[in-house]
Coordinates of C-alpha atoms in Angstrom, one line a residue:
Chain A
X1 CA -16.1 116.1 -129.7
X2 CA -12.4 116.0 -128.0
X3 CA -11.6 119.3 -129.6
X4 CA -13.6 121.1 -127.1
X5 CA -11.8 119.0 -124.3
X6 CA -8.0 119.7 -126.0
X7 CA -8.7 124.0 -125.3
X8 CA -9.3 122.8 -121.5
X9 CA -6.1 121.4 -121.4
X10 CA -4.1 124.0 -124.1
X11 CA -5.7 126.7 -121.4
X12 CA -4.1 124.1 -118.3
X13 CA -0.7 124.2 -120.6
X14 CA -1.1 127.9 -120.5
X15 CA -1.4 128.4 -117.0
X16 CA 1.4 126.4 -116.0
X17 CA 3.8 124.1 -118.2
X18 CA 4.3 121.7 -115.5
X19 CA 1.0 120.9 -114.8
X20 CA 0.6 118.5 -118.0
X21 CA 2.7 115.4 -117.9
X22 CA 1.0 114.0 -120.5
X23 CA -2.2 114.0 -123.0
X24 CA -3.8 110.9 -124.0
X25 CA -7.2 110.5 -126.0
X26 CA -9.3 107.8 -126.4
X27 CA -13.3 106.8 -126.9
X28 CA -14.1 110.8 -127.2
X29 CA -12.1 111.1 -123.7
X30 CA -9.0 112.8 -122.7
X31 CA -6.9 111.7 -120.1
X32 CA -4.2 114.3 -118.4
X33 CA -2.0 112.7 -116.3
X34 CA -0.7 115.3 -113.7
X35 CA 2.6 115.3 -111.4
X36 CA 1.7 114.3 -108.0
X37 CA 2.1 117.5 -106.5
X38 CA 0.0 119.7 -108.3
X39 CA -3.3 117.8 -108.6
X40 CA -5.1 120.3 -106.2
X41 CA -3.5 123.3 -107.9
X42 CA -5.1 121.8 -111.6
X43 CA -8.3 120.9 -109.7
X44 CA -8.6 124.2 -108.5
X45 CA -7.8 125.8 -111.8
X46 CA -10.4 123.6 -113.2
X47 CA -12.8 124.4 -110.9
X48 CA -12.8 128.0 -110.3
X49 CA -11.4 128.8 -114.2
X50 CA -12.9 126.4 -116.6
X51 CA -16.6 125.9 -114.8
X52 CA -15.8 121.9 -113.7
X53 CA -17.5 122.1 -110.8
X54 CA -18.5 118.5 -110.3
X55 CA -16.0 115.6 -108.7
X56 CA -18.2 113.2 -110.9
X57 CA -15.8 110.4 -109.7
X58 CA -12.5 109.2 -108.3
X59 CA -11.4 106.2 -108.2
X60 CA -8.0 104.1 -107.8
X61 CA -6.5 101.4 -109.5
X62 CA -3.4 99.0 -109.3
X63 CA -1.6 98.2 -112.0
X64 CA 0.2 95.1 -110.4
X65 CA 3.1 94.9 -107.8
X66 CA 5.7 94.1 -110.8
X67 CA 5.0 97.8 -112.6
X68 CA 6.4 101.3 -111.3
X69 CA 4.6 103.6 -110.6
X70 CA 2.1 100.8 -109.3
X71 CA -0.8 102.8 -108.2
X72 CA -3.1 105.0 -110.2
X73 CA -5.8 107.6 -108.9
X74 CA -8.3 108.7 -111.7
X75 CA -10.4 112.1 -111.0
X76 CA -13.4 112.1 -113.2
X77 CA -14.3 116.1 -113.5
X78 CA -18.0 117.0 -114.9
X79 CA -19.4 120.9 -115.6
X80 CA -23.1 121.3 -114.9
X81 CA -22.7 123.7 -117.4
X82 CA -20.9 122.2 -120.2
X83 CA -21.5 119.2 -119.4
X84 CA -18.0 118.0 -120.8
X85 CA -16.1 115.0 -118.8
X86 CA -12.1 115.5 -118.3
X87 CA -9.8 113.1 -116.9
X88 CA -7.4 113.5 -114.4
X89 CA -4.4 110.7 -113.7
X90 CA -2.0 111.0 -110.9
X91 CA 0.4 108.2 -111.0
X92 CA 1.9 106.9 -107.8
X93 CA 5.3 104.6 -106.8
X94 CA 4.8 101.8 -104.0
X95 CA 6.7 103.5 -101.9
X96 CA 4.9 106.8 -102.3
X97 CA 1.3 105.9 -102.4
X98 CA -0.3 109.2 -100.6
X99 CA -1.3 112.1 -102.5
X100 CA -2.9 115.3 -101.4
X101 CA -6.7 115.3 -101.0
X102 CA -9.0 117.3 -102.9
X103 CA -12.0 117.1 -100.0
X104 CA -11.2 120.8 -99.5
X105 CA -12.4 121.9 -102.9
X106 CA -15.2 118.7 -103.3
X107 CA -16.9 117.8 -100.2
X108 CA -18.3 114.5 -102.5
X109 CA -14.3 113.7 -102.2
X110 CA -14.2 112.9 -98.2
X111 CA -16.2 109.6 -98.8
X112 CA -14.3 108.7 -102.6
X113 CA -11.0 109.5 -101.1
X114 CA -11.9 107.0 -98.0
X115 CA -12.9 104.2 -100.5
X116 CA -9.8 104.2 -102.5
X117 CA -7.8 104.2 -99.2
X118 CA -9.9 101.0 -98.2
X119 CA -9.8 99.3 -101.0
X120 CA -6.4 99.8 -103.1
X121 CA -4.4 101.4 -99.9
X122 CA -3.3 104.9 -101.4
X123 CA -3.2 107.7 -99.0
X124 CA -4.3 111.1 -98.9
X125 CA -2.6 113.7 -97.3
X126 CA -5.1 116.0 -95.2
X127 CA -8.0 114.0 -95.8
X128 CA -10.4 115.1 -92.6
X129 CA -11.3 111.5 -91.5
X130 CA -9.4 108.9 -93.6
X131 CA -11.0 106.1 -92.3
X132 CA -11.9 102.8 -94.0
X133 CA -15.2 102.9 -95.2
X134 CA -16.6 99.7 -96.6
X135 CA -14.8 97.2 -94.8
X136 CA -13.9 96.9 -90.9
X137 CA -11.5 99.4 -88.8
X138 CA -9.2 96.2 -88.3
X139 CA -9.6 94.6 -91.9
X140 CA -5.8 93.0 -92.7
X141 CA -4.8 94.6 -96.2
X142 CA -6.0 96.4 -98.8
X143 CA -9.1 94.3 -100.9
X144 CA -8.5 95.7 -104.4
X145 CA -4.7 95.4 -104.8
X146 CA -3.9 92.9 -107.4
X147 CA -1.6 90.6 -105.1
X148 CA -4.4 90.4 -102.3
X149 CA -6.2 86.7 -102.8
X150 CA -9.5 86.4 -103.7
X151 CA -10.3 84.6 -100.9
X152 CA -8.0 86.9 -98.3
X153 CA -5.5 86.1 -96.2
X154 CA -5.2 82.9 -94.2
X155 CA -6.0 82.2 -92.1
X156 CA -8.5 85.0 -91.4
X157 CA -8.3 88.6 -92.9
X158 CA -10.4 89.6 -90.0
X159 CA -7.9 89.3 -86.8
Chain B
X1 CA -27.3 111.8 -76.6
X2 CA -25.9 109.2 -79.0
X3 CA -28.8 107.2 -81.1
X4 CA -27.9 104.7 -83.0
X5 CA -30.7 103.8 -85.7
X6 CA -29.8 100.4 -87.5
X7 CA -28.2 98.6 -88.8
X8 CA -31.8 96.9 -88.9
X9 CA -34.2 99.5 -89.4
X10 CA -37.8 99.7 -90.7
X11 CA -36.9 103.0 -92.9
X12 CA -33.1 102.5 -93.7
X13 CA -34.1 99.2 -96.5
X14 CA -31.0 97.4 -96.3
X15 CA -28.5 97.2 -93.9
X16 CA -26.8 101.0 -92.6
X17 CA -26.4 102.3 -89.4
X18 CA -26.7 106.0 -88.7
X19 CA -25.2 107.4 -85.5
X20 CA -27.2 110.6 -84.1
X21 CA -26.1 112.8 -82.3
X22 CA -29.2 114.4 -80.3
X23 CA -30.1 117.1 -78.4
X24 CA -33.4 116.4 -77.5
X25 CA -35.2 115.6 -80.2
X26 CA -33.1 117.7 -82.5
X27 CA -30.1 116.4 -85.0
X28 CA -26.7 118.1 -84.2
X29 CA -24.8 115.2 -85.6
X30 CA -25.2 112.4 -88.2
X31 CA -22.5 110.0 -88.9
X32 CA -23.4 106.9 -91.4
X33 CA -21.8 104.0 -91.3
X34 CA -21.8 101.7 -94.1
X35 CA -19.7 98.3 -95.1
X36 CA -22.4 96.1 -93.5
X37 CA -22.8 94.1 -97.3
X38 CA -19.4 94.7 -99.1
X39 CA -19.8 92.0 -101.5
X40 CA -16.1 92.8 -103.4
X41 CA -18.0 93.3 -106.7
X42 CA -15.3 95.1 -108.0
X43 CA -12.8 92.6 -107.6
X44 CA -15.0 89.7 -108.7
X45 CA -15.2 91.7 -112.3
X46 CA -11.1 91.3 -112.1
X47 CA -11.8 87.4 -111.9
X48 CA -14.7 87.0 -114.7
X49 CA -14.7 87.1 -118.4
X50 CA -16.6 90.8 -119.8
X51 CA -19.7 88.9 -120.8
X52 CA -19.8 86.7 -117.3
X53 CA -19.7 90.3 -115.4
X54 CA -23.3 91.7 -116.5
X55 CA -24.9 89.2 -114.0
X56 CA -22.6 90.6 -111.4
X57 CA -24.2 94.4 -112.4
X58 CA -27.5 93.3 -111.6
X59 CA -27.2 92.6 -108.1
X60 CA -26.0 96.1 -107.3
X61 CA -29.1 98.7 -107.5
X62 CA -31.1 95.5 -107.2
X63 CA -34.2 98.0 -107.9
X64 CA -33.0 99.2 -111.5
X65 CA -30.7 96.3 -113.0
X66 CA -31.6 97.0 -116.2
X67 CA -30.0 100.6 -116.1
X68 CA -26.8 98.7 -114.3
X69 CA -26.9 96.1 -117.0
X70 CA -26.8 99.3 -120.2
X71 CA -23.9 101.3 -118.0
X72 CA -21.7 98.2 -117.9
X73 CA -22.3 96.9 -121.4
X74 CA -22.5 100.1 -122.7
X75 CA -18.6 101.0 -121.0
X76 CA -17.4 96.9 -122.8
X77 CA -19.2 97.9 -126.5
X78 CA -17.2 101.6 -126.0
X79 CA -13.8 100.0 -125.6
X80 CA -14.7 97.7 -128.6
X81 CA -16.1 100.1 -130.8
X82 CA -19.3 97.9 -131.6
X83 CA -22.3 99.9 -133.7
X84 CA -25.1 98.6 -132.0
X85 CA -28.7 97.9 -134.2
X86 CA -31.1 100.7 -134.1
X87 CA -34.2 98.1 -132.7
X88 CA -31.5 96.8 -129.7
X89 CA -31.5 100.5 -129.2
X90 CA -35.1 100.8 -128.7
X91 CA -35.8 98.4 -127.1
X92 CA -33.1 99.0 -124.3
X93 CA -34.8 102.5 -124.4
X94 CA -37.9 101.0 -123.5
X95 CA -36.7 98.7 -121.1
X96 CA -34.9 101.1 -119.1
X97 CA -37.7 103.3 -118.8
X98 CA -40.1 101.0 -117.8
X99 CA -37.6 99.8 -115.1
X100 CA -37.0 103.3 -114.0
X101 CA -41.2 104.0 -113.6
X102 CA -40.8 100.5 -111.5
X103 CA -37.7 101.7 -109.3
X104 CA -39.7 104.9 -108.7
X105 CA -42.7 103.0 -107.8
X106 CA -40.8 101.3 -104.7
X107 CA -39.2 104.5 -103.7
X108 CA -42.8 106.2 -103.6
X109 CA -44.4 103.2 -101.9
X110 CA -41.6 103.0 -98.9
X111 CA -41.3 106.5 -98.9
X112 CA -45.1 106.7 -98.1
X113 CA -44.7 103.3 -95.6
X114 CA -41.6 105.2 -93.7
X115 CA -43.6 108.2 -93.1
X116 CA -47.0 106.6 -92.3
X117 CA -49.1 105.9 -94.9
X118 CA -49.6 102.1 -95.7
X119 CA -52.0 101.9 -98.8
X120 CA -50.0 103.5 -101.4
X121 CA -47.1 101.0 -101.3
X122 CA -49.6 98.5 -101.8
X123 CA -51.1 100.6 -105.1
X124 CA -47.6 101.1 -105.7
X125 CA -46.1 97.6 -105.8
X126 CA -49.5 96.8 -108.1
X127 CA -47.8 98.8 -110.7
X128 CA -44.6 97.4 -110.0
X129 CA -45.7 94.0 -110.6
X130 CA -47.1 94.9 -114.1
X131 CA -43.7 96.2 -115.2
X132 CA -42.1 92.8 -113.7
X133 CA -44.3 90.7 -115.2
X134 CA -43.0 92.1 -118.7
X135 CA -39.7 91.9 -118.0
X136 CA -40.3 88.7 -116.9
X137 CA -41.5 88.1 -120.7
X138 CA -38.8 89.8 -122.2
X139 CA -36.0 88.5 -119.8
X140 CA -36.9 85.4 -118.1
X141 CA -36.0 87.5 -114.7
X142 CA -37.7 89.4 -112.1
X143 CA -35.0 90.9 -110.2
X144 CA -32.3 90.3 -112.0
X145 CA -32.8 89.9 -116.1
X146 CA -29.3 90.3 -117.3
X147 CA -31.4 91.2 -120.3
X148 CA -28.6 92.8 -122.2
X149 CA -25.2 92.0 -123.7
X150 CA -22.3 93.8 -124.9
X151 CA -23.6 94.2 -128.6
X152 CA -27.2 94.3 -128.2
X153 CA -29.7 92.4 -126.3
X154 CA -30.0 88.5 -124.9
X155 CA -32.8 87.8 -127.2
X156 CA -35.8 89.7 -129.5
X157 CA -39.1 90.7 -127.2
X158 CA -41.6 87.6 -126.9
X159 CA -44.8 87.6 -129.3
X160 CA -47.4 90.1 -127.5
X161 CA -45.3 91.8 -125.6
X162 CA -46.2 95.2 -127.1
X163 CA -49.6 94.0 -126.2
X164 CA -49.1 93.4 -123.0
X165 CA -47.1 96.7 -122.7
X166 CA -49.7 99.0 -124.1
X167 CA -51.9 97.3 -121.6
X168 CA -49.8 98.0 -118.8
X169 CA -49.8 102.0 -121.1
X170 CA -53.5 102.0 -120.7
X171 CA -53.5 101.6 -117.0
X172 CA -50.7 103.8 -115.4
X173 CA -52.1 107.6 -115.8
X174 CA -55.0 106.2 -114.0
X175 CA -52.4 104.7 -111.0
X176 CA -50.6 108.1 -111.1
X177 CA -53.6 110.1 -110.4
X178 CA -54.8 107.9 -107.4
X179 CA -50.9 108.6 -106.4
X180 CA -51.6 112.2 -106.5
X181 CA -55.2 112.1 -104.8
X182 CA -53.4 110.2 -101.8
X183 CA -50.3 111.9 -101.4
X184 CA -49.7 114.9 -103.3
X185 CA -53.0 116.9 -102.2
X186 CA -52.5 114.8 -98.5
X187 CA -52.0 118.3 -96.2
X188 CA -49.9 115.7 -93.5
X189 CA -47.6 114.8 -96.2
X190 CA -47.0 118.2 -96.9
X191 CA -46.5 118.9 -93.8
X192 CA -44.0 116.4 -93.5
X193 CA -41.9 117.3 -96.6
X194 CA -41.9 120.9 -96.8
X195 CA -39.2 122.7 -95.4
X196 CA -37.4 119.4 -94.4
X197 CA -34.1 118.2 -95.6
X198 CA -32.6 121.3 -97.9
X199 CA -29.6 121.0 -99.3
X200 CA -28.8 124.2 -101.9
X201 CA -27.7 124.3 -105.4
X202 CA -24.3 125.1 -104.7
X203 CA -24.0 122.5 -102.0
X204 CA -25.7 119.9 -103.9
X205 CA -23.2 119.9 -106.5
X206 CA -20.5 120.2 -103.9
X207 CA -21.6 117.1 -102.5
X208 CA -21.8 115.7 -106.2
X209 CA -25.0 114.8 -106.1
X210 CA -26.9 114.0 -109.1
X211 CA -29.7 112.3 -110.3
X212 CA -33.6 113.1 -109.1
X213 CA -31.5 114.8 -105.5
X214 CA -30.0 117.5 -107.6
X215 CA -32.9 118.3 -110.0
X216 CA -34.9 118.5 -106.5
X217 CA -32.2 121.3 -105.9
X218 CA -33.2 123.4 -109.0
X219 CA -29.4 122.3 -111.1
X220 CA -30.7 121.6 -114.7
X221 CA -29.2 118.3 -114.9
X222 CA -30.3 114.9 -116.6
X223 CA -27.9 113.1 -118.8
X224 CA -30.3 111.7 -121.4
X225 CA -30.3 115.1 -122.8
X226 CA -26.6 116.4 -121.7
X227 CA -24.5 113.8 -122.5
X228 CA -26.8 111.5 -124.5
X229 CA -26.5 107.4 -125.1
X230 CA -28.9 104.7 -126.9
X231 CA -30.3 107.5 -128.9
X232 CA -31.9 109.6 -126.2
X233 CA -31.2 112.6 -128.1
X234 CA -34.0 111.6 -130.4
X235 CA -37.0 111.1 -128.1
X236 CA -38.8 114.2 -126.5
X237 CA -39.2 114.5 -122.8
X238 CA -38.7 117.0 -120.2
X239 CA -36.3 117.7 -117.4
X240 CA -38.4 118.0 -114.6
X241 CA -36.3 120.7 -111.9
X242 CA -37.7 121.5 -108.9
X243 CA -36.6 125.0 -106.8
X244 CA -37.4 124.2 -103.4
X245 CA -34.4 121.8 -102.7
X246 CA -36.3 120.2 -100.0
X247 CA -37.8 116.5 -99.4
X248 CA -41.0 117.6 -101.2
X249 CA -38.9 119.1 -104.4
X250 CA -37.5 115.1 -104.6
X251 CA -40.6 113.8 -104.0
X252 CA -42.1 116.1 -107.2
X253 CA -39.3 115.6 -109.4
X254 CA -39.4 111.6 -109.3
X255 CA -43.3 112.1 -109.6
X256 CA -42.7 114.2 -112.6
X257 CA -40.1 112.0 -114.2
X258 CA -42.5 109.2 -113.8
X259 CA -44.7 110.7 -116.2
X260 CA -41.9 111.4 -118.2
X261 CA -40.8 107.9 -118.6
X262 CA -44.4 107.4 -119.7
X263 CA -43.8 109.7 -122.5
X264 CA -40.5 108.1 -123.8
X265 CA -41.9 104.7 -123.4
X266 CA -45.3 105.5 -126.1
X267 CA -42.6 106.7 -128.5
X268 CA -39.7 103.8 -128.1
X269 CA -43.3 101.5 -128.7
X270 CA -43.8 103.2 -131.6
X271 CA -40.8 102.9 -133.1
X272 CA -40.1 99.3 -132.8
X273 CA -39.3 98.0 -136.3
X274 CA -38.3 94.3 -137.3
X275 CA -34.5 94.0 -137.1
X276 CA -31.7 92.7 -135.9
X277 CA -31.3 92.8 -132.0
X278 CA -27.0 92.1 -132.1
X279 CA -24.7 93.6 -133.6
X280 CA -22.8 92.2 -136.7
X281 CA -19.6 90.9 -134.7
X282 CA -18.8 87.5 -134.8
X283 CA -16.3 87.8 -132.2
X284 CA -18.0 89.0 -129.5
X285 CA -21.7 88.4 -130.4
X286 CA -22.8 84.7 -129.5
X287 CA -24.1 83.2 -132.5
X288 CA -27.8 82.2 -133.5
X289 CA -28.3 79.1 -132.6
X290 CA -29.9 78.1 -136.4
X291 CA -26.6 79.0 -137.3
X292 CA -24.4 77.0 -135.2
X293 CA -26.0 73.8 -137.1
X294 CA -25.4 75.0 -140.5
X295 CA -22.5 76.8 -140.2
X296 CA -18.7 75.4 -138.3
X297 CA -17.3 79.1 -138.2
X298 CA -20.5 79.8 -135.5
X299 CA -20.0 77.2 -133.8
X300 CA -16.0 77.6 -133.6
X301 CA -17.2 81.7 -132.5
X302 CA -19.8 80.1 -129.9
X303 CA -17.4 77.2 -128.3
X304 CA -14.8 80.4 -128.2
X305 CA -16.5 83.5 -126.7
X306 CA -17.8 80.4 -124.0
X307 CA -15.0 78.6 -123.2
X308 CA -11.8 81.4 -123.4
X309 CA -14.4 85.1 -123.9
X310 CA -13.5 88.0 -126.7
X311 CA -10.6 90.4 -126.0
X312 CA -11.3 93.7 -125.2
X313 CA -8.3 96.3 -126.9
X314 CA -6.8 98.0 -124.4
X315 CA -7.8 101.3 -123.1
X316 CA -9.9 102.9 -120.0
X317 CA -13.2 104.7 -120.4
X318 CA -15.6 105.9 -118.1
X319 CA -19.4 105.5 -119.1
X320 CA -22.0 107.7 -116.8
X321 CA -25.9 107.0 -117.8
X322 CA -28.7 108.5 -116.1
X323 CA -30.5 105.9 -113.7
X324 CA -33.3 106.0 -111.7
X325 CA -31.2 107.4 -108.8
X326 CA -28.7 109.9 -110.6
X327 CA -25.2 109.0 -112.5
X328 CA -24.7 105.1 -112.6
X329 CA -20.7 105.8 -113.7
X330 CA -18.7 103.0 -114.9
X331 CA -14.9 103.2 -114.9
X332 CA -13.3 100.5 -117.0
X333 CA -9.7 100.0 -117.7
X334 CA -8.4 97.0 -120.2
X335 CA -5.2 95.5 -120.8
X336 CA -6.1 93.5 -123.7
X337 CA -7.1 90.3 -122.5
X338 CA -10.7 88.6 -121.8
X339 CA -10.4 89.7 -118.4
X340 CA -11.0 93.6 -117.4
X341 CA -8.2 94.9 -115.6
X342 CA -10.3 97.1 -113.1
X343 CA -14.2 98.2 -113.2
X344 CA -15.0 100.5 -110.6
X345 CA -18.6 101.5 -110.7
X346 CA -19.6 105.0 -109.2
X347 CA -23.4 104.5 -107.7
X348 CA -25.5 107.5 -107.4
X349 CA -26.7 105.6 -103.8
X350 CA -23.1 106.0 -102.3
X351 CA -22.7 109.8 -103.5
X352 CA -26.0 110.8 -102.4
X353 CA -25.7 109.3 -98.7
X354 CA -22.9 111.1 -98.0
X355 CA -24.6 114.4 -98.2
X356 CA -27.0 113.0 -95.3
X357 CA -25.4 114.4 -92.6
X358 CA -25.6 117.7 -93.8
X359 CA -29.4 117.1 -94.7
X360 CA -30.6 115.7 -91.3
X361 CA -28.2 118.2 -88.8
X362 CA -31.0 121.0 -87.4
X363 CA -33.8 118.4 -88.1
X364 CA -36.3 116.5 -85.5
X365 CA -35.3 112.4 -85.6
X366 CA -38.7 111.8 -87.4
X367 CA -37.5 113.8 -90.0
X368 CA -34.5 111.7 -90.7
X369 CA -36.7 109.1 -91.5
X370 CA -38.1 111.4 -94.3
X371 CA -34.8 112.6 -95.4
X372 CA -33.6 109.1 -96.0
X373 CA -36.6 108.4 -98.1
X374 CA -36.4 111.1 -100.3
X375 CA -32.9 110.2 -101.1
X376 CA -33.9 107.2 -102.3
X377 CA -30.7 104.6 -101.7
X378 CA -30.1 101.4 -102.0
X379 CA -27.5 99.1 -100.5
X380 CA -26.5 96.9 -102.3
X381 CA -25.4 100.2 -104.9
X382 CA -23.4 101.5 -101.6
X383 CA -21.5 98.6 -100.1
X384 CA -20.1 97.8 -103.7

């Protein structure tokens, strides 16, 4: 099952060396975690080259404020015509949470891209309207960071 | 002109506000705002055991729980490696299918009420209450049955149940025609449908839609078949794909699939064998309760997965089924404890709605209404 997924990323190698950071695989999955700055060159190569032409997902995730890099940002690619699943990683420092957006290659990214700023407060660098999304314009902190309380801030989160 | 339709409105079922922009009665501008519900799902999961976070699941597409239940336990029994029974198997089979005919049942009825016509919801919910009423039986819930758990199912179907389900069998081609006498014959429905709402191919999967949406847009899509789970590779059904990528393509394709359902549901009743319903791991599985009498090591297993839950090995996966509204994805990440480190679920709702404004601009207001419908959200899958 992961062979299939291993020539995507030995034809990614190909391409360009240091595009790969590293190759993980796990529960028929691969993960390739990608250097910060290339992630729209990879998605693009993807896209165009290798038919992924579906942004099934993209989520972010904190690790914890103790860990470096802290922040995570997972692309989930799909083919309609495959119909194989390839993971993307892009690991980001606390002090460098932005990375560039992909909205220019997947429209479906505008609205993903948003939620992850919202929620885990990771930035994307020419996103069109990086906006929050699912909570208010003046919302104090970012909801799905691991040091932000359950029950917010006191003693409002709304100021 | 600005318009702003909702938060409170008859057509937008739930709470989302759309601001139009208008020119006359034409759409140049569609901007949706949602956030209205946030209920912090996704960090709740952080703070609950694996097992306590399928009741969490339900309350999201609050119109196909049963689907929302399968993604999340089926994401938990892929980081554990659990071989699930081949009659749990069926039976979630079944189950999801009848709640999918039942989820399409309120989208048809609504749809019909938000464009005018008031007696096939009431047909519609009839049907919808039959498929309740057995999940009810199976489940103990309406709304939200929490009917399965990470390595098989809460408990084995009631006595007569298949009964009762062949019953409900008997009735529903009967309730589709009458659907297709009222509507799909009905020259002002086509009227309002045809032509209304296009979105191409190309776009479609631009915007990442999936689900009933993209199949409307003639993409060959449906996960059952492409990237199968719970043994959908062994039941026969069709992809129904529709060219016209309008509201009346979305319309066909769920009326299609409904019939489809049918199809898979007749062969997951005839395959139901006697057998176990949980898989054989005492670690995670709670035990019977005959053998929490007789035996201490259940009972030690029981007070354990309770009180203190089952650790999960680490790892991430990311778990897409195929429910009622497109791709229900789960994104789960582990770090070893009874706790997951982050779930993120990706809900077909959310995807879908964001293609809207490029549905509605260059259409009449009325039609927006229409448009909505045929994308068939729900909220409480949006505001996460």
């Amino acid at each position: 099952m992961t062979e299939k997924l291993h020539a995507y990323v030995e034809k990614l190698k190909e391409k360009n060396e240091t595009w790969v950071n590293t190759v993980t695989e796990g529960h028929g999955e691969v993960t390739v975690t990608v250097p910060r700055g290339s992630i729209v060159d990879v998605c693009l190569f993807l896209k165009e080259g290798q038919g992924f032409d579906m942004l099934a997902d993209l989520c972010g995730a904190d690790r914890g404020p103790e860990e470096d890099p802290r922040f995570e940002v997972n692309y989930h690619l799909f083919s309609t015509t495959h119909h194989s699943r390839l993971r993307l990683k892009v690991l980001l420092s606390e002090d460098e949470a932005s990375v560039a957006t992909v909205s220019g290659l997947w429209k479906t990214a505008n609205w993903h891209e948003r939620e992850t700023y919202d929620l885990v407060g990771v930035k994307f660098e020419g996103h069109p309207d990086l906006r929050r999304i699912l909570l208010p314009s003046d919302f104090d902190g970012h909801a799905l960071r691991k040091d932000y309380p359950l029950r917010g801030y006191e003693p409002y989160s709304l100021n | 002109m600005t318009l702003s339709m909702g938060p409170q409105h008859p057509s937008t079922h739930g709470v989302l506000r759309l601001d139009l922009r208008l020119d006359g009665e034409l759409v140049v501008g569609c901007i949706p705002d949602i956030g209205y519900l946030h209920t912090g799902m996704e960090k709740l999961f952080e703070y609950k055991k694996y097992q306590q976070g399928i009741v969490i699941t339900d309350r999201m597409d609050y119109l196909n729980p049963l689907g929302n239940n399968l993604a999340y336990v089926m994401a938990a029994e892929k980081l554990l490696d659990l071989e699930i029974p081949e009659r749990a198997q069926v039976i979630r089979v079944l189950m999801c299918e009848l709640q999918r005919i039942a989820s399409h049942m309120v989208w048809l009825g609504t749809h019909c009420l938000d464009i005018g016509a008031m007696s096939v919801f009431f047909y519609c919910f009839r049907q919808r209450e039959k498929i309740l009423n057995l999940i009810e039986a199976a489940s103990g819930g309406r709304m939200t049955p929490s009917y399965f758990r990470i390595g098989g199912l809460m408990m084995d179907l009631p006595a007569g149940f298949e009964r009762r389900c062949n019953q409900f069998m008997a009735d529903f081609p009967e309730a589709m025609n009458t659907f297709d006498t009222l509507v799909t014959g009905n020259t002002i429905w086509h009227s309002r449908t045809k032509g209304i709402g296009i979105i191409e191919r190309e776009e479609a999967i631009n915007w990442g839609l999936t689900g009933p949406c993209l199949r409307g847009s003639g993409v060959d899509l449906d996960l059952r078949r492409d990237n199968p789970y719970t043994g959908y590779e062994t039941y026969d059904f069709d992809v129904p794909v529709e060219q016209d990528c309008d509201v009346w393509a979305r319309f066909r394709v769920r009326m299609r699939e409904c019939l489809e359902s049918y199809k898979i549901v007749r062969q997951a009743l005839d395959r139901l064998k006697p057998g176990p319903i949980k898989a054989d791991s005492p670690k995670v599985v709670l035990p019977d309760r005959d053998d929490m009498r007789k035996h201490m090591d259940s009972l030690i297993h029981h007070f354990l997965i309770v009180a203190e839950g089952f650790n999960v090995p680490e790892g991430e996966v990311y778990h897409a089924i195929e429910a009622s509204k497109g791709e229900l994805g789960v994104y789960m990440k582990s770090n070893g404890g009874p706790k997951p480190e982050r779930v993120h679920f990706r809900g077909p709702s959310f995807v879908n709605l964001a293609a809207l404004p490029v549905m509605c601009e260059g259409e009449m207001v009325a039609d927006v209404v229409a448009i909505i419908g045929s994308l068939d959200i729900v909220l409480g899958e949006i505001d996460r």
